[in-house]
mmCIF file of N, CA, C and O in Angstrom:
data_model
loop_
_atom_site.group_PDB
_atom_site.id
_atom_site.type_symbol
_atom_site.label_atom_id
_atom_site.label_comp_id
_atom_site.label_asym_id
_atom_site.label_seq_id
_atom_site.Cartn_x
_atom_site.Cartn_y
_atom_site.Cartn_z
ATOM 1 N N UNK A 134 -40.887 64.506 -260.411
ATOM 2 C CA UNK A 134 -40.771 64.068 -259.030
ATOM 3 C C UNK A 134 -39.677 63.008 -258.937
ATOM 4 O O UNK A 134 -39.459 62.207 -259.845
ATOM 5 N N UNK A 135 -39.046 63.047 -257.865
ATOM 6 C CA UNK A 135 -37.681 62.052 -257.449
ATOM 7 C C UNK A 135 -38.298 60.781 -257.399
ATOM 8 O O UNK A 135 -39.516 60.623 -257.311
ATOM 9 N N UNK A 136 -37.521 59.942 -257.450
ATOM 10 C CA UNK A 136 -37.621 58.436 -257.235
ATOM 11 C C UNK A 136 -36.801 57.846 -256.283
ATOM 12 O O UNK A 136 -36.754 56.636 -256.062
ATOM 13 N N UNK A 137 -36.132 58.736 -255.702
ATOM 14 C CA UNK A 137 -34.979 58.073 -254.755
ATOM 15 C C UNK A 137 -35.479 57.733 -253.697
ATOM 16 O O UNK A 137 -36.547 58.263 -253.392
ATOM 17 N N UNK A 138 -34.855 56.706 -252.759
ATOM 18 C CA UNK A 138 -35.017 56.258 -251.753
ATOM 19 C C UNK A 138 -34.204 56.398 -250.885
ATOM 20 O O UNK A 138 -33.011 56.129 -251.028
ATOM 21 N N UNK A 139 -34.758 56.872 -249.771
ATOM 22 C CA UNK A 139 -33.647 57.200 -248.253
ATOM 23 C C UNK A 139 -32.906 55.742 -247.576
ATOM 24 O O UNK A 139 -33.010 55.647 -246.353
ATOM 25 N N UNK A 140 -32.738 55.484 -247.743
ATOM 26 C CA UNK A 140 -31.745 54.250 -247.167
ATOM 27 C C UNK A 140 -31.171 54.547 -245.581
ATOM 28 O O UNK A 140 -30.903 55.659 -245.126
ATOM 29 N N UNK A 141 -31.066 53.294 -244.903
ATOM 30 C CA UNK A 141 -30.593 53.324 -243.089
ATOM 31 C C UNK A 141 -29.269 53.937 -243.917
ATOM 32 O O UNK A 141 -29.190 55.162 -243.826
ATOM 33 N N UNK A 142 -28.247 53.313 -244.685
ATOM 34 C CA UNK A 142 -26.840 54.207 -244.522
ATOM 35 C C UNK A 142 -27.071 55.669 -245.007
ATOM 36 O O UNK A 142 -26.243 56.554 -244.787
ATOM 37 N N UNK A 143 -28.073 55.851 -245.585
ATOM 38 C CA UNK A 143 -28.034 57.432 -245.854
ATOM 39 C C UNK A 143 -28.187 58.008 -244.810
ATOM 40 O O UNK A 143 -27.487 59.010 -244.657
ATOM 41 N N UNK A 144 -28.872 57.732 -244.007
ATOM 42 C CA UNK A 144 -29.847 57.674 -242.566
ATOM 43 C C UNK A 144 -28.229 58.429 -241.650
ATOM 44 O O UNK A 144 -27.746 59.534 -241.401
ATOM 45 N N UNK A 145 -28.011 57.380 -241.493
ATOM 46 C CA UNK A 145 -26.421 57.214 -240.638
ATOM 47 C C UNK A 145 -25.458 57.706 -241.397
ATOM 48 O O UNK A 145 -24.442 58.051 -240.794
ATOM 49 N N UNK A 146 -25.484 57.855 -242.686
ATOM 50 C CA UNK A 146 -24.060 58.801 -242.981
ATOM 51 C C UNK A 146 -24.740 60.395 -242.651
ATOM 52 O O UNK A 146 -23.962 61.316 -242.400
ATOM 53 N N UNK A 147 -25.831 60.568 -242.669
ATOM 54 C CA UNK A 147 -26.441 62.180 -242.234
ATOM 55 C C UNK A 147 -26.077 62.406 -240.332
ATOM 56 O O UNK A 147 -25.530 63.387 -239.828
ATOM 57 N N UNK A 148 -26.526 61.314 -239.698
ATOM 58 C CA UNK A 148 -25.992 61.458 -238.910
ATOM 59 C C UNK A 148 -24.390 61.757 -238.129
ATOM 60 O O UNK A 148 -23.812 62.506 -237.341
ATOM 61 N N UNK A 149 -24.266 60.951 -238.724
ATOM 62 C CA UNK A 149 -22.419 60.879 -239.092
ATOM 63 C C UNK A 149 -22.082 62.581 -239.029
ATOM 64 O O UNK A 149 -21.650 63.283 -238.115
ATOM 65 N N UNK A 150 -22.440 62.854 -240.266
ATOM 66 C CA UNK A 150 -22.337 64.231 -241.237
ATOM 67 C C UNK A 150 -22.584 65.602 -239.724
ATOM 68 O O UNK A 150 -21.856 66.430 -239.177
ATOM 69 N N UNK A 151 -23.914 65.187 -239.598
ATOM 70 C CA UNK A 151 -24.397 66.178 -238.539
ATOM 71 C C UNK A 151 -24.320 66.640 -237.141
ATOM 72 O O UNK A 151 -24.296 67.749 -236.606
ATOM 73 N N UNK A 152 -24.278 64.997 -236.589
ATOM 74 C CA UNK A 152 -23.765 65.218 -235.354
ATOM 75 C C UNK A 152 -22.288 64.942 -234.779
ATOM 76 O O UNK A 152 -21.809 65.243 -233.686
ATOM 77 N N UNK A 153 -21.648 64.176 -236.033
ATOM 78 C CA UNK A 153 -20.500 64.149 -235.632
ATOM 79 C C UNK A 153 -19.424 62.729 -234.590
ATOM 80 O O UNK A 153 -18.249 62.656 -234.230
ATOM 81 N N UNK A 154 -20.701 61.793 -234.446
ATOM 82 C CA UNK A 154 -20.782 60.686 -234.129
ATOM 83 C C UNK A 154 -19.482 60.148 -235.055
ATOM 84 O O UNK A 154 -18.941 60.761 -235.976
ATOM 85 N N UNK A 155 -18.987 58.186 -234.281
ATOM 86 C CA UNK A 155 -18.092 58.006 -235.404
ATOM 87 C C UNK A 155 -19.195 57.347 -236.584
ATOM 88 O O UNK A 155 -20.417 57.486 -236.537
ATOM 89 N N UNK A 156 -18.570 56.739 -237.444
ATOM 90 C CA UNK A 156 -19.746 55.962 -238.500
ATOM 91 C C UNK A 156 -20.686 55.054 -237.954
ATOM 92 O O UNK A 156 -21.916 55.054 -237.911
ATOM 93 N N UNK A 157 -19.690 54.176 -237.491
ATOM 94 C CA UNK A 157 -20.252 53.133 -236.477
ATOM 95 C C UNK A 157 -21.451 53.550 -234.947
ATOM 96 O O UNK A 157 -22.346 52.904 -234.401
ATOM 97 N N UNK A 158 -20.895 54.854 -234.726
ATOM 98 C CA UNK A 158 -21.656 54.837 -233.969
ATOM 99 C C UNK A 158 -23.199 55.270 -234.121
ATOM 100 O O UNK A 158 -24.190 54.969 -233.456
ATOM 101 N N UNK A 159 -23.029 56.065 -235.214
ATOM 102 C CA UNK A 159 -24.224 56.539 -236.331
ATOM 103 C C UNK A 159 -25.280 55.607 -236.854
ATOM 104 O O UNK A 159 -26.489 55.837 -236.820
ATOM 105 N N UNK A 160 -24.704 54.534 -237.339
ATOM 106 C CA UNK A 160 -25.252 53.114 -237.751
ATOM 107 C C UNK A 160 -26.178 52.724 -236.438
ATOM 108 O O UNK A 160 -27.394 52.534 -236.483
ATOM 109 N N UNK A 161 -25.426 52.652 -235.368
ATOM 110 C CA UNK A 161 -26.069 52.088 -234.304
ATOM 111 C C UNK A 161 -27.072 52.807 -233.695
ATOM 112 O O UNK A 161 -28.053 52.278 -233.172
ATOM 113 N N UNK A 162 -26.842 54.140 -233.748
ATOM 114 C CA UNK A 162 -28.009 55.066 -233.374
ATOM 115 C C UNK A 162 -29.517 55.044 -234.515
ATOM 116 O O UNK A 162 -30.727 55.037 -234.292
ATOM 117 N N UNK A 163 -28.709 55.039 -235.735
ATOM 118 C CA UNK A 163 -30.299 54.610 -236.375
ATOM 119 C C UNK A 163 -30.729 53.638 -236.324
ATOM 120 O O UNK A 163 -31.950 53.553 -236.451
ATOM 121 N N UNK A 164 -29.947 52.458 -236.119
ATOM 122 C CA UNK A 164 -30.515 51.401 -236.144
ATOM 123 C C UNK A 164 -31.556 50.794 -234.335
ATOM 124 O O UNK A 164 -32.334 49.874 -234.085
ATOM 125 N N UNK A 165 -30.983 51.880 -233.560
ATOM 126 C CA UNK A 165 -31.415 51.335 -232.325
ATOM 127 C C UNK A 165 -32.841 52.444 -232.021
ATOM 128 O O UNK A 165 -33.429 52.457 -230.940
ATOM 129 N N UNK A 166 -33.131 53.121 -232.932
ATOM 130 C CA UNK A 166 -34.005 54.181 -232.709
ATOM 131 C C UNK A 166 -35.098 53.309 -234.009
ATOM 132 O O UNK A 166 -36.296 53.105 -233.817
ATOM 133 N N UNK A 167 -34.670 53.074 -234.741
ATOM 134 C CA UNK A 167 -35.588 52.048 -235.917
ATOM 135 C C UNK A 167 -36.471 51.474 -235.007
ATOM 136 O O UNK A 167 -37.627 51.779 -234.711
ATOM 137 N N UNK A 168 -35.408 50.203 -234.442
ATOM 138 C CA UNK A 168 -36.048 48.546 -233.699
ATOM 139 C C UNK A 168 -36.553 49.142 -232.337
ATOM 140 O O UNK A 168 -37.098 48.336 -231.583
ATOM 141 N N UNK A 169 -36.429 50.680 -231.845
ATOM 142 C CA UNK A 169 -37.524 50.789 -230.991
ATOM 143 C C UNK A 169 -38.678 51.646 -231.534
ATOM 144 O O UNK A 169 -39.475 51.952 -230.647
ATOM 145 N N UNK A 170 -38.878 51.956 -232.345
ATOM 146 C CA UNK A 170 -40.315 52.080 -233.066
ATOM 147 C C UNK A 170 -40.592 50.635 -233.720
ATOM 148 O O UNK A 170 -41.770 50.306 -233.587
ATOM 149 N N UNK A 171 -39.914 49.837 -234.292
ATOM 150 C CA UNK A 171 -40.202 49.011 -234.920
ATOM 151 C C UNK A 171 -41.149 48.389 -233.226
ATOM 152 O O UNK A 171 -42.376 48.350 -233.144
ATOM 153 N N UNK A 172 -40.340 48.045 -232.263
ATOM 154 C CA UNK A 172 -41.661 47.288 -231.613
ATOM 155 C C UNK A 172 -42.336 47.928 -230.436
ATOM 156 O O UNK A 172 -42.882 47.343 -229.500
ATOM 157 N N UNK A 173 -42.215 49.210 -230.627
ATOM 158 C CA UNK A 173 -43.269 50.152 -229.851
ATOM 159 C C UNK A 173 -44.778 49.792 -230.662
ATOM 160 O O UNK A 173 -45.868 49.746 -230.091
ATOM 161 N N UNK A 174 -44.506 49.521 -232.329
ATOM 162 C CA UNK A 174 -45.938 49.726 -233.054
ATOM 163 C C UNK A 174 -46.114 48.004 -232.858
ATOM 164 O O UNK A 174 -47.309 47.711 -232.811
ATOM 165 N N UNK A 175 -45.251 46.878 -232.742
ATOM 166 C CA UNK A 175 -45.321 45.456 -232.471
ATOM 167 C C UNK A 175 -46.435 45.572 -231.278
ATOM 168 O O UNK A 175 -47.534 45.044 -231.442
ATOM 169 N N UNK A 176 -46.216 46.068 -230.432
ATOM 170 C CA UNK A 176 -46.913 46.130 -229.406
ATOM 171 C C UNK A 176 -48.275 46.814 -229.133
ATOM 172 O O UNK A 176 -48.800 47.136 -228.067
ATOM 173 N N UNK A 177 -48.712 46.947 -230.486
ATOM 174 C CA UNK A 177 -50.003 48.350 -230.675
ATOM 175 C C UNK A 177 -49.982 49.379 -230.082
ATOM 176 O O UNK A 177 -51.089 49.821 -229.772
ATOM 177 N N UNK A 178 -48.898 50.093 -229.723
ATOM 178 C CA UNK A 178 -48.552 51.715 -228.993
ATOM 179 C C UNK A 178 -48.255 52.271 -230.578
ATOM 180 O O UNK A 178 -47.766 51.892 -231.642
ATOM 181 N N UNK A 179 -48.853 53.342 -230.006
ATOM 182 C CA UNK A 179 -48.752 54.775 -231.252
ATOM 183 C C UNK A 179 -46.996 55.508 -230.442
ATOM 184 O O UNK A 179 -46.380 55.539 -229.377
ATOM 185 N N UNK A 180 -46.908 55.984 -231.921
ATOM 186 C CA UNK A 180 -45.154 56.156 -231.905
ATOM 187 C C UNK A 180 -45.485 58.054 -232.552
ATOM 188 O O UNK A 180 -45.815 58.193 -233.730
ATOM 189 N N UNK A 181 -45.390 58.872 -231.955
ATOM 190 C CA UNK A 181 -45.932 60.189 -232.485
ATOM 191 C C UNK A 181 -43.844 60.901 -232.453
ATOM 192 O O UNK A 181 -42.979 60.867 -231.578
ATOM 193 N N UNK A 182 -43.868 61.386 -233.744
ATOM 194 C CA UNK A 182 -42.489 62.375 -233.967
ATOM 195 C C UNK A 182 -42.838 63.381 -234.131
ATOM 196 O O UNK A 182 -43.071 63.537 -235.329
ATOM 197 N N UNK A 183 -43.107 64.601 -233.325
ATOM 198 C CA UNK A 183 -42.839 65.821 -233.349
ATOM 199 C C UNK A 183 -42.804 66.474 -234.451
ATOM 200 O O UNK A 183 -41.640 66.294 -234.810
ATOM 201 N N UNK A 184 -43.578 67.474 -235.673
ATOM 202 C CA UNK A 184 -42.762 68.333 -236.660
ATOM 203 C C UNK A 184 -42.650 67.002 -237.536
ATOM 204 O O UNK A 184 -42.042 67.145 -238.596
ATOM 205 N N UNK A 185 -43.164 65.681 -237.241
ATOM 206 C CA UNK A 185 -43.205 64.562 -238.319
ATOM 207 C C UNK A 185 -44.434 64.067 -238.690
ATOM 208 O O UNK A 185 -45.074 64.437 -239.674
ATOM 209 N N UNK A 186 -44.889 62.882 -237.567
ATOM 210 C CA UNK A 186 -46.024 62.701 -237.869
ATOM 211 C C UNK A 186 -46.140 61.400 -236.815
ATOM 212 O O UNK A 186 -45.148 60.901 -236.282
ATOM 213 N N UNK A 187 -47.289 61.010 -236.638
ATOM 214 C CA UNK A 187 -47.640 59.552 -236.179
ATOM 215 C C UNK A 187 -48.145 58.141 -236.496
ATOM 216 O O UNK A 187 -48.963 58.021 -237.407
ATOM 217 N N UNK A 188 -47.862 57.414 -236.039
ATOM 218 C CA UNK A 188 -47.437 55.920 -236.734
ATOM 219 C C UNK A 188 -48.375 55.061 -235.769
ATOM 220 O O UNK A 188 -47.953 54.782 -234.646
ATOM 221 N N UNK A 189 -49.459 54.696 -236.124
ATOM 222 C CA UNK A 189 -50.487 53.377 -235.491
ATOM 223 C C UNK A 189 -50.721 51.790 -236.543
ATOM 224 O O UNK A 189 -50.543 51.395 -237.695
ATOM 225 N N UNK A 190 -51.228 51.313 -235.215
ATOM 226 C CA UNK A 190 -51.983 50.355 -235.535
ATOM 227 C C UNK A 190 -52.958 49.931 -235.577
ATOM 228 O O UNK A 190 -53.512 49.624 -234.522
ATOM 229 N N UNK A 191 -53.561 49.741 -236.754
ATOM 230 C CA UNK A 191 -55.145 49.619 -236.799
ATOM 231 C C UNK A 191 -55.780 48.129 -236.792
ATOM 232 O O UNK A 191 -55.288 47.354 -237.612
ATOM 233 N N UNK A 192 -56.430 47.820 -236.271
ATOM 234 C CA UNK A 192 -57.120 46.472 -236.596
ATOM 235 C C UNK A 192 -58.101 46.734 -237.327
ATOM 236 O O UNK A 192 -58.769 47.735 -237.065
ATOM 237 N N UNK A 193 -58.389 46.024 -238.269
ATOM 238 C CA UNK A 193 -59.173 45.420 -239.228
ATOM 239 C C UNK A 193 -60.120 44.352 -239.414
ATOM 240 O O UNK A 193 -59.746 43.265 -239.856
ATOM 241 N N UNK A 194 -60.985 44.517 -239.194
ATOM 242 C CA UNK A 194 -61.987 43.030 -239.098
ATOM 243 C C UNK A 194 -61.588 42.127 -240.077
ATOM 244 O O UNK A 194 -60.530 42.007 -240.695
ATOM 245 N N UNK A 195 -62.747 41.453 -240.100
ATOM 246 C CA UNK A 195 -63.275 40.179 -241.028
ATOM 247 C C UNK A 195 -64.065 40.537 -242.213
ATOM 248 O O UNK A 195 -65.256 40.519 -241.901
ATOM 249 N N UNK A 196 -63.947 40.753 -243.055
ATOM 250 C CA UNK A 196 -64.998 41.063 -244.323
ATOM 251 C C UNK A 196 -64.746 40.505 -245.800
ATOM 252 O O UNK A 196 -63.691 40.162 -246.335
ATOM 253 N N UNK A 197 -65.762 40.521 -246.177
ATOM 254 C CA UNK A 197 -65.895 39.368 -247.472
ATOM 255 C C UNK A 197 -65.278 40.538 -248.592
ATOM 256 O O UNK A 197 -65.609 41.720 -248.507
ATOM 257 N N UNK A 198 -64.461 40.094 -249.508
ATOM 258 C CA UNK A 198 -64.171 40.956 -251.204
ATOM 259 C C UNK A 198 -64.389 40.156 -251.754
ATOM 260 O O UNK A 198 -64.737 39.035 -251.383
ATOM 261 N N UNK A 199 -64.155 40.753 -253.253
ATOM 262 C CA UNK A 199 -64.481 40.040 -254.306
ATOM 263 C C UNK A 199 -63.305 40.250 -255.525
ATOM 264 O O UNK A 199 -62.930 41.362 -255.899
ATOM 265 N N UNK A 200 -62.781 38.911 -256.087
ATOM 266 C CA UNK A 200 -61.699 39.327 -256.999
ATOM 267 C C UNK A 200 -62.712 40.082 -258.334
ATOM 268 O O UNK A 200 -63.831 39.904 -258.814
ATOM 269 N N UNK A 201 -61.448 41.070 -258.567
ATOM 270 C CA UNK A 201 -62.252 41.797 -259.502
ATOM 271 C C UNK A 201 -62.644 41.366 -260.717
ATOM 272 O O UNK A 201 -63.642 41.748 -261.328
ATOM 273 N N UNK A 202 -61.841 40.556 -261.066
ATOM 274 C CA UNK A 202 -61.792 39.713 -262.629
ATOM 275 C C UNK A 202 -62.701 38.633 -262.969
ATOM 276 O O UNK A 202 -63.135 38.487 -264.112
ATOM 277 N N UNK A 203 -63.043 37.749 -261.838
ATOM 278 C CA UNK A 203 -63.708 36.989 -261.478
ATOM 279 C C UNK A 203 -65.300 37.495 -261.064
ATOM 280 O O UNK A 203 -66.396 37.079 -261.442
ATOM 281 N N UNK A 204 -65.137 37.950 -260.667
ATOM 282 C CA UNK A 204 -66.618 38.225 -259.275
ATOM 283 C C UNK A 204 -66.428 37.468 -258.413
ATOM 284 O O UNK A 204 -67.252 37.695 -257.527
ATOM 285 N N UNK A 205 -65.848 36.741 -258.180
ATOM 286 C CA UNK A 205 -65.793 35.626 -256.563
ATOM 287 C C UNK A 205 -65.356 35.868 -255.422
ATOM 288 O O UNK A 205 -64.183 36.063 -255.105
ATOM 289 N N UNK A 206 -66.675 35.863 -254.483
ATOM 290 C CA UNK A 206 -66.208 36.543 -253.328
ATOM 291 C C UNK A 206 -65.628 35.888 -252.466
ATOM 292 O O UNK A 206 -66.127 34.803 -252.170
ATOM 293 N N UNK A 207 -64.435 36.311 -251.809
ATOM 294 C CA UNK A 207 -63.435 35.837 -251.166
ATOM 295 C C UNK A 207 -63.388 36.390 -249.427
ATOM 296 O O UNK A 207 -63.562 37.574 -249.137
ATOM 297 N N UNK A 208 -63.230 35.747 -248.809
ATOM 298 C CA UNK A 208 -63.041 36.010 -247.366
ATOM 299 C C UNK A 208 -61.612 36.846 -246.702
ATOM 300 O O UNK A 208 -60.640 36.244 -246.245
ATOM 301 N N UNK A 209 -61.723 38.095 -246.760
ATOM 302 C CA UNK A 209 -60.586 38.537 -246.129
ATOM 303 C C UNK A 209 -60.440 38.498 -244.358
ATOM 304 O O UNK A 209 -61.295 38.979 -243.616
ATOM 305 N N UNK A 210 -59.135 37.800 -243.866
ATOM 306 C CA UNK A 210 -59.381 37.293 -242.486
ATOM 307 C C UNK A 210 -58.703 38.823 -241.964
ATOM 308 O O UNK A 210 -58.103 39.686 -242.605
ATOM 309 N N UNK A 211 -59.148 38.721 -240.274
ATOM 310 C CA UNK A 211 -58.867 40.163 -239.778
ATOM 311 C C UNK A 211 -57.053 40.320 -239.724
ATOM 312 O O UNK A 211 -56.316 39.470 -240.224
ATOM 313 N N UNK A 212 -56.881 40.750 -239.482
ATOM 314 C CA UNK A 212 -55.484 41.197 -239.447
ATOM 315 C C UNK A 212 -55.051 42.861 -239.157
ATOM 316 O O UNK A 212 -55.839 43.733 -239.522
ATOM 317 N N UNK A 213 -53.992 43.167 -238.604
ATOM 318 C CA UNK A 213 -53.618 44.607 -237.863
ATOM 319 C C UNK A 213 -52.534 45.475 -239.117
ATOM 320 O O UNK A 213 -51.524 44.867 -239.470
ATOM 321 N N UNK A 214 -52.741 46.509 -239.568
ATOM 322 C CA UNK A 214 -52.295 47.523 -240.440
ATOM 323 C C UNK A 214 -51.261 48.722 -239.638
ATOM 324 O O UNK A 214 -51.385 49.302 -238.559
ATOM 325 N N UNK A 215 -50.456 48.766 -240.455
ATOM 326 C CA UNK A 215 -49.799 49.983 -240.220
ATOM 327 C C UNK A 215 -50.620 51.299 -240.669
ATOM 328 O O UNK A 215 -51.295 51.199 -241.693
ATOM 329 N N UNK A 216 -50.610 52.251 -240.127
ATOM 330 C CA UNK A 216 -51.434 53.591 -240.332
ATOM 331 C C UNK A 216 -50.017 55.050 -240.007
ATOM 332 O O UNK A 216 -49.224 55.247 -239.086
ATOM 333 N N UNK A 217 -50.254 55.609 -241.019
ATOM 334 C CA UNK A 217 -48.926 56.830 -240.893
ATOM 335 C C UNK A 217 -50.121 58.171 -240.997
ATOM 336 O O UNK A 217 -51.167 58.061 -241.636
ATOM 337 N N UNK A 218 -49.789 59.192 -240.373
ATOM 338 C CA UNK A 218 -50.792 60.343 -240.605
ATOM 339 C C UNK A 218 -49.584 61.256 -240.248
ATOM 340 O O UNK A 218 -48.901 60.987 -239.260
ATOM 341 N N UNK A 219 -49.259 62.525 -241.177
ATOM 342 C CA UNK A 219 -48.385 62.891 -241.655
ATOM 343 C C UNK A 219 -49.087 64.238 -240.050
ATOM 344 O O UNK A 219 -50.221 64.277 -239.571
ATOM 345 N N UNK A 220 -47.660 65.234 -239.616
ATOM 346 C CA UNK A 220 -48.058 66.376 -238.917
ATOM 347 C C UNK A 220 -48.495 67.255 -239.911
ATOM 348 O O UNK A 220 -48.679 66.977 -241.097
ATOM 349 N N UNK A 221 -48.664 68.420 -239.312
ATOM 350 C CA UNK A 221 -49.317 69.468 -240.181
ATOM 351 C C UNK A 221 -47.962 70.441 -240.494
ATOM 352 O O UNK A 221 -48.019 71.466 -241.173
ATOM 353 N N UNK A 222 -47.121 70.077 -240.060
ATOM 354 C CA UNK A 222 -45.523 70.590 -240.257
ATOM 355 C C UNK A 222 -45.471 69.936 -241.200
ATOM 356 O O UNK A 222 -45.807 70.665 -242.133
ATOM 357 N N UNK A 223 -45.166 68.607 -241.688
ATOM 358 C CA UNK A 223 -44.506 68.166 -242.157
ATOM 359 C C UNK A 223 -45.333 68.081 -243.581
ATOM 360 O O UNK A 223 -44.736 67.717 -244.593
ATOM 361 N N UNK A 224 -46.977 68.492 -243.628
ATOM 362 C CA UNK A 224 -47.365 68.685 -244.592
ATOM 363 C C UNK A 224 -47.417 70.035 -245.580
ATOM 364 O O UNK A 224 -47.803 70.159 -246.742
ATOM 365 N N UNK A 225 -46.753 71.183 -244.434
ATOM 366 C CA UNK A 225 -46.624 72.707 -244.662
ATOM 367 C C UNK A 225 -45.273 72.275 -245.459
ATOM 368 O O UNK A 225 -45.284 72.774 -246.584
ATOM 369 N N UNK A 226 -44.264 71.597 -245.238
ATOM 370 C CA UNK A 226 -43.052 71.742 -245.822
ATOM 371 C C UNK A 226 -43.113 70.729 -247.351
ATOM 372 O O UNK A 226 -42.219 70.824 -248.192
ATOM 373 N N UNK A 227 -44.460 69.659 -247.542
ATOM 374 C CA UNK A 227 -43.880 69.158 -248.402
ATOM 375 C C UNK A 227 -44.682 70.276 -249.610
ATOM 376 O O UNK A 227 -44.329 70.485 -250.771
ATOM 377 N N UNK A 228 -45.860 70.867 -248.850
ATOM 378 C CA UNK A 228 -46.248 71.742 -250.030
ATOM 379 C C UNK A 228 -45.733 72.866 -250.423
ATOM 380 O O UNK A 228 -45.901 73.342 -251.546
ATOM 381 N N UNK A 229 -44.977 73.438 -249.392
ATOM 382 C CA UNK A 229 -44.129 74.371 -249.637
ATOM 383 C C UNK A 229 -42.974 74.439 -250.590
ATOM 384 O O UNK A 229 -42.438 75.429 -251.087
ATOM 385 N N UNK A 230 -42.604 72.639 -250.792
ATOM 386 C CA UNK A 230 -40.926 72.566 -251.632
ATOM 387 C C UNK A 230 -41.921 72.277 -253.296
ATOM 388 O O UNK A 230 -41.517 72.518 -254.434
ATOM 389 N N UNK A 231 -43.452 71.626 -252.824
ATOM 390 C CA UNK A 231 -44.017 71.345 -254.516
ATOM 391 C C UNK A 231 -43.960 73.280 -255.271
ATOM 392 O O UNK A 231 -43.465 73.769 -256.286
ATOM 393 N N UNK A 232 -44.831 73.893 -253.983
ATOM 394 C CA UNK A 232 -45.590 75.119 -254.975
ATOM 395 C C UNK A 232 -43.731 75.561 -255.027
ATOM 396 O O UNK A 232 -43.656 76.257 -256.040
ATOM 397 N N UNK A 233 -42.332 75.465 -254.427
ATOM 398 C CA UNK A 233 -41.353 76.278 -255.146
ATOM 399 C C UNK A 233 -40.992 75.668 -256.486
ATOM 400 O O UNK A 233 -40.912 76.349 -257.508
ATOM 401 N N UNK A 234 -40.821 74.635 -256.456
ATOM 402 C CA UNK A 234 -40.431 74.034 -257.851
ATOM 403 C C UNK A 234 -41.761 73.821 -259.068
ATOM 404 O O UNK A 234 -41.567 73.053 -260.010
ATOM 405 N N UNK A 235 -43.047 74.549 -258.937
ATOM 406 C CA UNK A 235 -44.458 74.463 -259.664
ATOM 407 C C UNK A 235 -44.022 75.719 -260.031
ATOM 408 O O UNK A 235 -43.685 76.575 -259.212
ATOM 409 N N UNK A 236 -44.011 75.910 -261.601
ATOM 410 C CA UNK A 236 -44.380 77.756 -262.111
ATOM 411 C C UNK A 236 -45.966 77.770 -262.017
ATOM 412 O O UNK A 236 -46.419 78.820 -261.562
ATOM 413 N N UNK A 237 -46.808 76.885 -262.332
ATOM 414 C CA UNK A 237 -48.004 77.296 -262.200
ATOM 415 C C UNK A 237 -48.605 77.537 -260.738
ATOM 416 O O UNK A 237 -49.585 78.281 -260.747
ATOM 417 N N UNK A 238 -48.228 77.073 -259.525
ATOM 418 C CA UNK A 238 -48.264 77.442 -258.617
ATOM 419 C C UNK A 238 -47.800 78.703 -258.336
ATOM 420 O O UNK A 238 -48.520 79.241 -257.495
ATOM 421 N N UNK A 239 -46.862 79.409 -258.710
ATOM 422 C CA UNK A 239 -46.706 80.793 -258.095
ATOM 423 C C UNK A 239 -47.317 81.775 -259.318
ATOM 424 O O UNK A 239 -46.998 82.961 -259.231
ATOM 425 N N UNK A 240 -48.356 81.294 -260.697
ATOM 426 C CA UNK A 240 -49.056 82.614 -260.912
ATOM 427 C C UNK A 240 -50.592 82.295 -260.334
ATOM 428 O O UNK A 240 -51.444 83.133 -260.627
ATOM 429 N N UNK A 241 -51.034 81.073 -259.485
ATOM 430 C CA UNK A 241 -51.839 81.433 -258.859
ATOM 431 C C UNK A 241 -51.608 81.667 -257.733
ATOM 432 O O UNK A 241 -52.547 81.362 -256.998
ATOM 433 N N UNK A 242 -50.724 82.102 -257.217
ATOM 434 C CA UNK A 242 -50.203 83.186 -255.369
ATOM 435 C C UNK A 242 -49.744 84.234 -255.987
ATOM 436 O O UNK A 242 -49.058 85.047 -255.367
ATOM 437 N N UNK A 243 -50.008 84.384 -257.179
ATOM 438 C CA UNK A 243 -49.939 85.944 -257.519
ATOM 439 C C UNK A 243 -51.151 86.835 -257.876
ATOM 440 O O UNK A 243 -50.987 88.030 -258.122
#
């Protein structure tokens, strides 16, 4: 499995690449489509992409843990989470690229 990471200039040189934008203007389009999801989810609105998936915010109470090493139970204060739940597209395509590159996957679809 890859280790690479998608990067904003990869982001914007694809754009660049695809639509034909100048560089600069590419940059600015990802970057202005970022910082409005970035505070669509600031604002606790769900951010849903099509053929992608959707992006919430969850609140989280107040509840006691315990360090594991220790046993001492510790007070976790409430605080709000990012939550990603993938489409059902976008989960058809990532299993689709595992079972092509799996040999043992295609002698059990045979």
């Amino acid at each position: 499995m890859s280790q690479d990471t998608v990067t904003r200039a990869q982001l914007s040189e694809a754009v660049y690449q695809e639509v034909g934008l100048s560089r600069n203007e590419s940059a600015d389009l990802v970057e202005t489509v970022l910082e409005e999801i970035s505070e669509a989810l600031a604002r606790g609105e769900m951010v849903k992409i099509s053929s992608f998936g959707s992006f919430a915010v969850r609140q989280k109470g107040k509840r006691v843990g315990r360090n594991p090493k220790t046993g001492e139970e510790v007070p976790i204060l409430p605080r709000r989470v990012l939550v990603f739940r993938a489409s059902h597209v976008l989960k058809d395509r990532i299993n689709e690229t595992l079972a092509g590159s799996d040999p043992s996957a295609s002698e059990v679809a045979s």
